[in-house]
Amino acid sequence: MSTWAELRQAIQEGGLEATARAVTALDDTERRTAAAELPRLLKEMRAATEYGWFDDEVMRRLLIAGAGAIGGPAAAASWLCRTDLRLWWWGDDAMRLLDEVTRARPAEWRAEVARRIGDRMRVFDGERARWEVAAALARSAGAPPPVSDGFVVGWVAGPGHAEDLARDPFLDTLLPKLFEAEGVGAALADDANRVQWDASRETTWAAALVDLARAGRIERRLLLDGCVSRFLRGGTAHSLRWFAGLHDALEPTDEETVDRLRDYVRLLPTAPPVVADLALRQVRRADDLGRLGAEPFTEAADAVLFRPERKLVRACLTWLDRTARRRGRVDATLRALTALFPSEVIDLRERAVKIAAKHAARAGEAVRAEVRDAAGVLPAGPRAAIADAFGEVEALPEPVSPGPLPYVPRAMPAPIGSLAELADEFGTLVRAEEEWAATERFLAALIDHAHRDPGGTREALWKVADDIAPWITRPDDYAYMRRTIEASWVAFPVDTLLFGRRKRAAGLRAALSLRRSRPGAAPSDPPLARFLEWRLRETASSVGTRPLLLATPTEASGHIDPDVLVGRLERLEEAGAEPGRADLAQAMLRVPREVGPAAPVRAKALASGAGRAVASWLAAGGLPDPAVTCEIIDPRSGTGGDRASRPPALIRTSVDVPGDTDADRVCALSARAGRDAAPWNLLERIGHWPAILPSHREVAAAHLAVHAGNFPDDVRMPGAAMLGVAEADGPAGPATAALLAFTLAADDQRDRSNAVDALVTLSARDALPAAETGTALGRLCALGRIPLPRTLKALTAAADAGAHADVWTVLATALPHMLPAPGERAPAGLPSLVALATRMAEVTGAKGAVPAVAEVAARGGSSRLVTECARLHRTIAT
């Protein structure tokens, strides 16, 4: 007989064998004691480890001890499934000992523990160890296996040899579940690839099941019906691809196909492409056998012709063309083809028209009339082809493109109204990516509350910081976080409030004050980034010393209501305070382009230096639009100056501001800027830049665009910056166009989505420089700097949002730069871009040949580029 003390010693100091012997030798009383003490021992042992983790050997001892000591099946299953005792693999010795310590338990107990473990298993690859335990217990009990989804997925994760499966006691129970359990298709998605790298696999599961069906061990009908039922339940292409492979590997006979014909037809409308392709092949096979009736034919043809996959639609068109006469269903075929007449996929639409014209002579009069009616939506060329074959077609009125929805500016969030709300917002922002509008809102409230109630504000923020940002409240423990704090628009001002480091903030502020560029200045320091750094230091040094921030915007674009601005200056004068220089410059730059009469009159009464400066600014109408230049250059063409070994920036911009005020210096940009990649920390807030210059869109774009082609690999050019430019005011020219061209091809989907929104916003505001954007796109494509497939997706989305006319202008201007010379290879995605241009030309009614398109169309040949150019040329030239 053994005792709990001996079992405890075996777990802590012995091995697996000693643990198994000790737990097996326990009597009932000691077993109950052990079951009660094991959780406490686990807690003690975990507390004694350095990181709270056990190695696998210790976990195996604890698991075996629990399996042998714990009495109830539910409690035993819970112990064996503890997350803090999770094994990735048990090993042969541990599995043998598990069998030894549970062998004396009743078969019903082992079966119930197996079932409960199976029920706890989740559907993912890391459950194999638990599967082995549940399977071993079920086998030793001679019981049916668990049938939960997780257990079935664990079963198919095994090797799957045909010989082993034939002897597997689980096969007959689990095989039907193979087609019902969620996660099986995903688990077997790489079935074929595993044979290449997994030495334990000699064949795939699909091949093993086919072999068993061929040998008569399992029924073919079960497999075929299982596949079809799984298809009908639906799923993704990834989750159904393995079942499609199994279906094809079974090579259904003619009768098996006909027996399931109704199900195959039902799959055609919405099944994933891999399943729809399989179903269409089976439907065509039944048709070849003469077993496809008129009703299922119509249902199948209609379903496929409405699908978005071009490959499937082409296959269907080929089938319809080849069988229309042979099967005596010309009328039914023609009715089906009219579904493609309104299609925006031009090559498929034209092919449908050709097939219809080919079979027109055998059409009944009623169908001829239906085709003529349906052809009214066709463009002029295809419509004329239908008229030649079927008789005169009355063109429907051209649909009027509604254009993009009217632009509605985003709403600015309400100011923070209480200390509790301020503390809550700090807790959110200190752990999040800094977004300029939320940051400005927070800083305005921080300055206000710190001036009115410094003690209460300090106490409220200290509690939150000490809880979720201890690197602020315990600086000695987090010295390495000092630079991070000083770079944060949220943490640094709070740190200044809590510890009174205003001298540090002021010193850093002075070092960052803007100066007009000097010959020795670093061209990699972007002026707007340096201005943000200056303003951050100044704001931090203002916490508790100034009653308000002057530059807090009142509009989501970054603008300040002029009347609000004058009111803030009046409050500052009443408090005997002056705004900071950066705060004043930012406030002036945020004045709208159009100012009502009241604010300039009120401003004349201001007596402070800042008040007089703002009064003069308002009276002059703000900053006049500076001269902006933007040039896309070929980096391979060489450089000048002392950096001849390096290519210049891809985009070279300049902003010429004749004045010398702080606001003037913020806007100014030398043509030398951007020749080297700027330090990443100066560009990480590049999304804030448009809000610095909300009345000068092209100036902000010039500052941004110069970095677009020379960006650090680990920092994104955010589409949010482009959207900010679109929501700003002022002229838009080549810099805006170049920036938009880059962001339309962004790698990140979120950035592309923002770029699309920017294009649509500019279009809705009648401010899109469409021709310049097309030129920039063409030049960047010719230089190999943007991937056309991404640009195609973005422009298609913009067109779908209503910006048809502007997208057409963009494409018509871009294509001459993109189209290859004879003998050159076309960029990937160019034919599809030309097809989009044809669609836009049809929608907008654009006319007038594009010489470069006409030249490619005249080359002849069967390449898709030539075909699409010929189609575009016919559309716009006739």
XYZ file of C-alpha atoms in Angstrom, residues 12 136 181 256 334 387 419 600 657:
9
model
C 8.128 16.016 -7.172
C -6.766 5.125 -25.623
C -17.961 17.613 -38.238
C -23.896 7.739 -59.867
C -30.800 32.173 -76.229
C -29.924 43.865 -84.638
C -11.825 64.515 -14.772
C -11.785 89.965 -37.915
C 6.816 80.593 -49.225
